[in-house]
Amino acid sequence: MKKMLQVLIVVILLALVGTIIFKMVSGKSARLENRPIKVTKSVTEKVVEDSGEKIQPSISSKEETEKPEPKWVKSDTPIKFPILMYHHIADVVGGNTLFVPADEFKMEMTALKNAGYYTLSPEEAYRVLTTNEKPADKIVWITFDDGYKNAHDTAMPILTELGMKGSFFIITGMVGNEDKMADDGLLALKSNPLMSIGSHTVNHPDLEYSSNEVVNTELIESKKYLDNLLHQNTSVICYPAGRYNAQTGALAEAAGYKLGLTTHPGLASSADGLFALNRVRVAYGQNEASFMALIGNQ
């Protein structure tokens, strides 16, 4: 009887020990199941592959892949570059050299792209001129004067298709006139990240012979109009007909502009001053060879 009691006690003790061990193991397993699992890239790819789905990159990462940030490089010599000047992008009317047909314009832009030219924004042009560094070996700034509807309707889609930047200079007192862009056209330009808008004064006067009072009004009021409409800090003034005098640049700077564009032929350079930048006028009748020669094809 005593022996049987001893055996029973041993069995009970073994059962208790087994229960304790089972609970300990079960608890540990539960804790392991609730621990976050770090999935490696290879695991993710395998899961996606098994599910038959593909991960699409986000828009921002796709843009970064297609258009990496340019690497700005300091130049040992003063940088010169073409600022192209256009007006109408439409079929030529009466031999007027301010017109460039759409097919010619597209040919010229395609030639620039194929030759490796990087198109500048106004901010990038200012950086080039003030730091003597550039984002690519070949650079160009593409500009359009007067704010014509056909520049918006024809030039913007071509530039956008090619991924190229353009700058449009607006006569604010003529906004909405028969052949000029209205506010909605300007807002559409502004909404395109490749496009920028600058001032071409209020009434397109000859600034060379205008009084300082008139010049101030033209510069300040046009900038105010564009700043208010587009919620921007308009930084470039394009002089009407490219005309200006010794005081114009200082008045423009005091009005809040950073750069001034003329119609003087030649490449732009800081040596000419930030408010007296040369441009290259592009007329109709170019072929690819003559166009590339026109800009110097650096």
Short mmCIF file of C-alpha atoms in Angstrom, two decimals:
data_model
loop_
_atom_site.label_atom_id
_atom_site.label_comp_id
_atom_site.label_asym_id
_atom_site.label_seq_id
_atom_site.Cartn_x
_atom_site.Cartn_y
_atom_site.Cartn_z
CA MET A 1 0.00 0.00 0.00
CA LYS A 2 2.79 2.36 0.90
CA LYS A 3 4.58 1.52 -2.33
CA MET A 4 1.48 2.24 -4.43
CA LEU A 5 1.09 5.61 -2.73
CA GLN A 6 4.65 6.51 -3.59
CA VAL A 7 4.11 5.59 -7.26
CA LEU A 8 0.93 7.69 -7.35
CA ILE A 9 2.76 10.72 -5.94
CA VAL A 10 5.52 10.35 -8.54
CA VAL A 11 2.93 10.16 -11.36
CA ILE A 12 1.16 13.27 -10.07
CA LEU A 13 4.47 15.17 -9.86
CA LEU A 14 5.42 14.14 -13.39
CA ALA A 15 2.03 15.28 -14.65
CA LEU A 16 2.45 18.67 -12.95
CA VAL A 17 5.94 19.11 -14.41
CA GLY A 18 4.66 18.19 -17.89
CA THR A 19 1.83 20.74 -17.65
CA ILE A 20 4.24 23.50 -16.62
CA ILE A 21 6.62 22.72 -19.49
CA PHE A 22 3.75 22.64 -22.02
CA LYS A 23 2.49 26.07 -20.91
CA MET A 24 5.99 27.55 -21.14
CA VAL A 25 6.49 26.27 -24.68
CA SER A 26 3.01 27.36 -25.80
CA GLY A 27 3.50 30.86 -24.42
CA LYS A 28 6.80 31.26 -26.23
CA SER A 29 5.23 30.13 -29.52
CA ALA A 30 2.41 32.62 -29.13
CA ARG A 31 4.87 35.46 -28.55
CA LEU A 32 6.82 34.45 -31.67
CA GLU A 33 3.66 34.44 -33.80
CA ASN A 34 2.82 38.05 -32.77
CA ARG A 35 6.30 39.44 -33.52
CA PRO A 36 6.44 41.70 -36.66
CA ILE A 37 8.17 39.97 -39.57
CA LYS A 38 10.66 42.00 -41.61
CA VAL A 39 10.06 41.14 -45.27
CA THR A 40 13.15 41.54 -47.42
CA LYS A 41 13.01 42.82 -50.98
CA SER A 42 13.53 39.32 -52.33
CA VAL A 43 10.63 38.01 -50.30
CA THR A 44 8.39 40.82 -51.51
CA GLU A 45 9.30 40.15 -55.11
CA LYS A 46 8.59 36.44 -54.61
CA VAL A 47 5.16 37.18 -53.14
CA VAL A 48 4.30 39.54 -55.97
CA GLU A 49 5.60 37.07 -58.53
CA ASP A 50 3.47 34.28 -57.06
CA SER A 51 0.38 36.50 -57.07
CA GLY A 52 0.89 37.43 -60.71
CA GLU A 53 0.98 41.18 -59.90
CA LYS A 54 3.68 43.74 -60.59
CA ILE A 55 4.60 46.64 -58.37
CA GLN A 56 4.40 49.91 -60.27
CA PRO A 57 6.73 52.71 -59.18
CA SER A 58 5.11 55.82 -57.78
CA ILE A 59 4.88 58.86 -60.07
CA SER A 60 7.58 60.69 -58.12
CA SER A 61 10.03 57.80 -58.20
CA LYS A 62 9.29 57.24 -61.89
CA GLU A 63 10.05 60.89 -62.63
CA GLU A 64 13.25 60.69 -60.62
CA THR A 65 14.29 57.64 -62.62
CA GLU A 66 13.52 59.26 -65.95
CA LYS A 67 14.80 62.75 -65.03
CA PRO A 68 17.52 62.64 -62.43
CA GLU A 69 18.58 65.88 -60.80
CA PRO A 70 21.21 67.57 -62.96
CA LYS A 71 24.72 67.73 -61.65
CA TRP A 72 25.85 71.35 -61.69
CA VAL A 73 29.48 71.79 -62.66
CA LYS A 74 31.62 74.90 -62.26
CA SER A 75 33.16 76.23 -65.45
CA ASP A 76 36.75 77.41 -65.74
CA THR A 77 35.74 79.94 -68.40
CA PRO A 78 32.82 82.42 -68.50
CA ILE A 79 29.68 80.57 -69.58
CA LYS A 80 27.86 81.74 -72.71
CA PHE A 81 24.63 80.21 -73.92
CA PRO A 82 21.81 80.92 -76.40
CA ILE A 83 18.51 82.43 -75.30
CA LEU A 84 16.17 81.68 -78.20
CA MET A 85 13.57 84.33 -79.05
CA TYR A 86 10.23 83.32 -80.61
CA HIS A 87 6.91 85.13 -81.02
CA HIS A 88 4.16 83.45 -83.09
CA ILE A 89 4.28 79.68 -83.54
CA ALA A 90 1.99 79.48 -86.55
CA ASP A 91 1.95 79.57 -90.34
CA VAL A 92 3.72 82.63 -91.70
CA VAL A 93 1.54 85.66 -92.47
CA GLY A 94 2.73 88.09 -95.13
CA GLY A 95 6.39 87.18 -94.78
CA ASN A 96 6.44 88.37 -91.15
CA THR A 97 9.62 87.04 -89.52
CA LEU A 98 7.91 86.91 -86.12
CA PHE A 99 6.14 83.73 -87.31
CA VAL A 100 7.66 80.24 -87.17
CA PRO A 101 5.50 77.37 -88.47
CA ALA A 102 4.72 74.57 -86.03
CA ASP A 103 6.57 71.92 -88.04
CA GLU A 104 9.72 74.07 -88.15
CA PHE A 105 9.48 74.77 -84.44
CA LYS A 106 9.13 71.08 -83.65
CA MET A 107 12.09 70.28 -85.92
CA GLU A 108 14.21 72.85 -84.07
CA MET A 109 13.23 71.60 -80.63
CA THR A 110 13.86 68.00 -81.67
CA ALA A 111 17.27 68.98 -83.04
CA LEU A 112 18.14 70.58 -79.69
CA LYS A 113 17.03 67.52 -77.77
CA ASN A 114 18.91 65.14 -80.07
CA ALA A 115 22.05 67.26 -79.72
CA GLY A 116 21.88 66.94 -75.93
CA TYR A 117 20.77 70.44 -74.98
CA TYR A 118 19.37 71.02 -71.50
CA THR A 119 16.57 73.62 -71.42
CA LEU A 120 16.75 76.17 -68.61
CA SER A 121 14.09 77.66 -66.39
CA PRO A 122 14.51 81.33 -65.38
CA GLU A 123 15.80 80.24 -61.98
CA GLU A 124 18.36 77.95 -63.59
CA ALA A 125 19.43 80.67 -66.03
CA TYR A 126 19.98 83.02 -63.08
CA ARG A 127 22.09 80.38 -61.35
CA VAL A 128 24.20 79.88 -64.47
CA LEU A 129 24.80 83.62 -64.82
CA THR A 130 25.56 84.30 -61.16
CA THR A 131 27.62 81.24 -60.21
CA ASN A 132 29.25 80.33 -63.54
CA GLU A 133 28.15 76.73 -63.19
CA LYS A 134 25.80 74.77 -65.43
CA PRO A 135 23.65 71.63 -65.24
CA ALA A 136 24.83 70.16 -68.55
CA ASP A 137 27.49 70.64 -71.18
CA LYS A 138 24.98 72.21 -73.61
CA ILE A 139 22.31 74.58 -72.30
CA VAL A 140 19.64 76.77 -73.89
CA TRP A 141 16.82 79.03 -72.69
CA ILE A 142 13.70 79.07 -74.89
CA THR A 143 11.60 82.26 -74.73
CA PHE A 144 8.39 83.56 -76.33
CA ASP A 145 7.44 87.25 -76.48
CA ASP A 146 4.03 88.95 -76.36
CA GLY A 147 1.84 86.13 -75.00
CA TYR A 148 0.21 84.99 -78.23
CA LYS A 149 -2.46 82.29 -78.05
CA ASN A 150 -0.64 80.20 -80.63
CA ALA A 151 2.45 80.07 -78.44
CA HIS A 152 0.25 78.50 -75.76
CA ASP A 153 -1.76 76.28 -78.11
CA THR A 154 1.14 75.07 -80.26
CA ALA A 155 4.48 75.64 -78.56
CA MET A 156 3.53 74.37 -75.11
CA PRO A 157 2.32 70.92 -76.31
CA ILE A 158 5.44 70.44 -78.44
CA LEU A 159 7.75 71.38 -75.56
CA THR A 160 5.79 69.21 -73.14
CA GLU A 161 5.93 66.23 -75.47
CA LEU A 162 9.71 66.59 -75.68
CA GLY A 163 10.13 67.29 -71.96
CA MET A 164 11.60 70.74 -72.60
CA LYS A 165 11.14 74.02 -70.70
CA GLY A 166 9.83 77.29 -72.08
CA SER A 167 9.37 80.86 -70.80
CA PHE A 168 6.53 83.13 -71.96
CA PHE A 169 6.63 86.93 -71.58
CA ILE A 170 3.27 88.63 -71.19
CA ILE A 171 2.01 92.14 -71.99
CA THR A 172 -0.36 92.34 -69.06
CA GLY A 173 -2.44 95.22 -70.43
CA MET A 174 -3.25 93.11 -73.49
CA VAL A 175 -4.19 89.90 -71.70
CA GLY A 176 -7.37 88.51 -73.29
CA ASN A 177 -7.07 90.53 -76.52
CA GLU A 178 -8.08 88.78 -79.72
CA ASP A 179 -4.75 87.02 -80.38
CA LYS A 180 -3.36 87.07 -76.82
CA MET A 181 -3.73 84.60 -73.99
CA ALA A 182 -6.37 85.33 -71.37
CA ASP A 183 -6.02 84.63 -67.65
CA ASP A 184 -7.11 81.01 -68.05
CA GLY A 185 -4.36 80.46 -70.64
CA LEU A 186 -1.78 81.92 -68.29
CA LEU A 187 -3.02 79.72 -65.47
CA ALA A 188 -2.81 76.67 -67.75
CA LEU A 189 0.80 77.57 -68.56
CA LYS A 190 1.60 78.03 -64.89
CA SER A 191 0.12 74.62 -64.05
CA ASN A 192 2.64 72.97 -66.39
CA PRO A 193 5.87 72.47 -64.39
CA LEU A 194 7.97 72.88 -67.54
CA MET A 195 6.61 76.35 -68.32
CA SER A 196 7.28 79.72 -66.73
CA ILE A 197 5.91 83.22 -67.18
CA GLY A 198 7.62 86.59 -67.09
CA SER A 199 6.79 90.25 -67.74
CA HIS A 200 6.77 92.11 -71.06
CA THR A 201 5.43 95.28 -69.37
CA VAL A 202 1.82 96.52 -69.25
CA ASN A 203 1.51 98.37 -72.57
CA HIS A 204 4.64 97.42 -74.56
CA PRO A 205 6.17 100.93 -74.70
CA ASP A 206 9.65 101.87 -75.87
CA LEU A 207 11.48 101.91 -72.53
CA GLU A 208 14.55 103.58 -74.00
CA TYR A 209 12.74 106.90 -74.41
CA SER A 210 10.16 106.59 -71.62
CA SER A 211 10.41 108.65 -68.44
CA ASN A 212 11.52 106.89 -65.27
CA GLU A 213 7.99 107.35 -63.92
CA VAL A 214 6.47 105.53 -66.92
CA VAL A 215 9.12 102.79 -66.78
CA ASN A 216 8.48 102.25 -63.06
CA THR A 217 4.75 101.95 -63.63
CA GLU A 218 5.22 99.51 -66.51
CA LEU A 219 7.65 97.33 -64.54
CA ILE A 220 5.87 97.36 -61.19
CA GLU A 221 2.26 97.01 -62.39
CA SER A 222 3.00 94.16 -64.81
CA LYS A 223 4.89 92.26 -62.14
CA LYS A 224 2.10 92.85 -59.62
CA TYR A 225 -0.52 91.53 -62.06
CA LEU A 226 1.41 88.32 -62.77
CA ASP A 227 2.39 87.80 -59.13
CA ASN A 228 -1.22 88.11 -57.98
CA LEU A 229 -2.73 85.98 -60.73
CA LEU A 230 -0.14 83.21 -60.70
CA HIS A 231 0.97 83.32 -57.06
CA GLN A 232 4.62 83.66 -58.04
CA ASN A 233 7.53 86.06 -57.74
CA THR A 234 8.01 87.18 -61.34
CA SER A 235 11.77 87.43 -61.80
CA VAL A 236 12.40 88.27 -65.47
CA ILE A 237 11.54 91.35 -67.51
CA CYS A 238 11.68 91.13 -71.29
CA TYR A 239 12.04 94.65 -72.70
CA PRO A 240 9.53 95.54 -75.47
CA ALA A 241 11.37 95.41 -78.80
CA GLY A 242 14.45 94.85 -76.66
CA ARG A 243 14.84 98.58 -76.07
CA TYR A 244 16.17 100.08 -72.82
CA ASN A 245 18.53 102.78 -71.56
CA ALA A 246 21.20 103.20 -68.90
CA GLN A 247 18.63 103.50 -66.09
CA THR A 248 16.32 100.66 -67.09
CA GLY A 249 18.29 97.83 -65.49
CA ALA A 250 18.53 99.59 -62.13
CA LEU A 251 14.81 100.38 -62.19
CA ALA A 252 14.02 96.76 -63.04
CA GLU A 253 16.18 95.50 -60.19
CA ALA A 254 14.51 97.93 -57.77
CA ALA A 255 11.11 96.65 -58.95
CA GLY A 256 12.11 93.14 -57.92
CA TYR A 257 13.34 91.54 -61.14
CA LYS A 258 16.54 89.49 -61.35
CA LEU A 259 17.14 89.37 -65.11
CA GLY A 260 16.41 91.57 -68.13
CA LEU A 261 16.25 90.33 -71.72
CA THR A 262 17.07 92.40 -74.82
CA THR A 263 16.93 91.69 -78.55
CA HIS A 264 20.65 92.26 -79.03
CA PRO A 265 21.95 89.34 -81.13
CA GLY A 266 24.43 86.92 -79.60
CA LEU A 267 24.90 84.50 -76.76
CA ALA A 268 23.93 85.46 -73.21
CA SER A 269 26.72 86.09 -70.74
CA SER A 270 27.06 87.67 -67.30
CA ALA A 271 29.72 89.91 -68.85
CA ASP A 272 26.92 91.91 -70.49
CA GLY A 273 25.14 92.39 -67.16
CA LEU A 274 22.15 90.56 -65.76
CA PHE A 275 19.76 93.21 -67.16
CA ALA A 276 21.17 93.35 -70.70
CA LEU A 277 21.16 89.74 -71.85
CA ASN A 278 21.52 88.96 -75.56
CA ARG A 279 19.15 86.65 -77.38
CA VAL A 280 19.09 84.70 -80.63
CA ARG A 281 16.12 85.63 -82.84
CA VAL A 282 14.69 82.60 -84.66
CA ALA A 283 12.89 83.42 -87.91
CA TYR A 284 11.06 81.06 -90.24
CA GLY A 285 12.81 79.21 -93.07
CA GLN A 286 15.42 77.33 -91.02
CA ASN A 287 16.52 73.78 -91.66
CA GLU A 288 18.23 71.72 -89.01
CA ALA A 289 21.75 72.64 -90.13
CA SER A 290 21.07 76.38 -90.37
CA PHE A 291 19.25 76.41 -87.05
CA MET A 292 22.08 74.66 -85.21
CA ALA A 293 24.58 77.05 -86.81
CA LEU A 294 22.41 79.98 -85.73
CA ILE A 295 22.73 79.08 -82.06
CA GLY A 296 26.42 78.27 -82.29
CA ASN A 297 25.79 74.62 -81.37
CA GLN A 298 28.29 74.96 -78.50
#
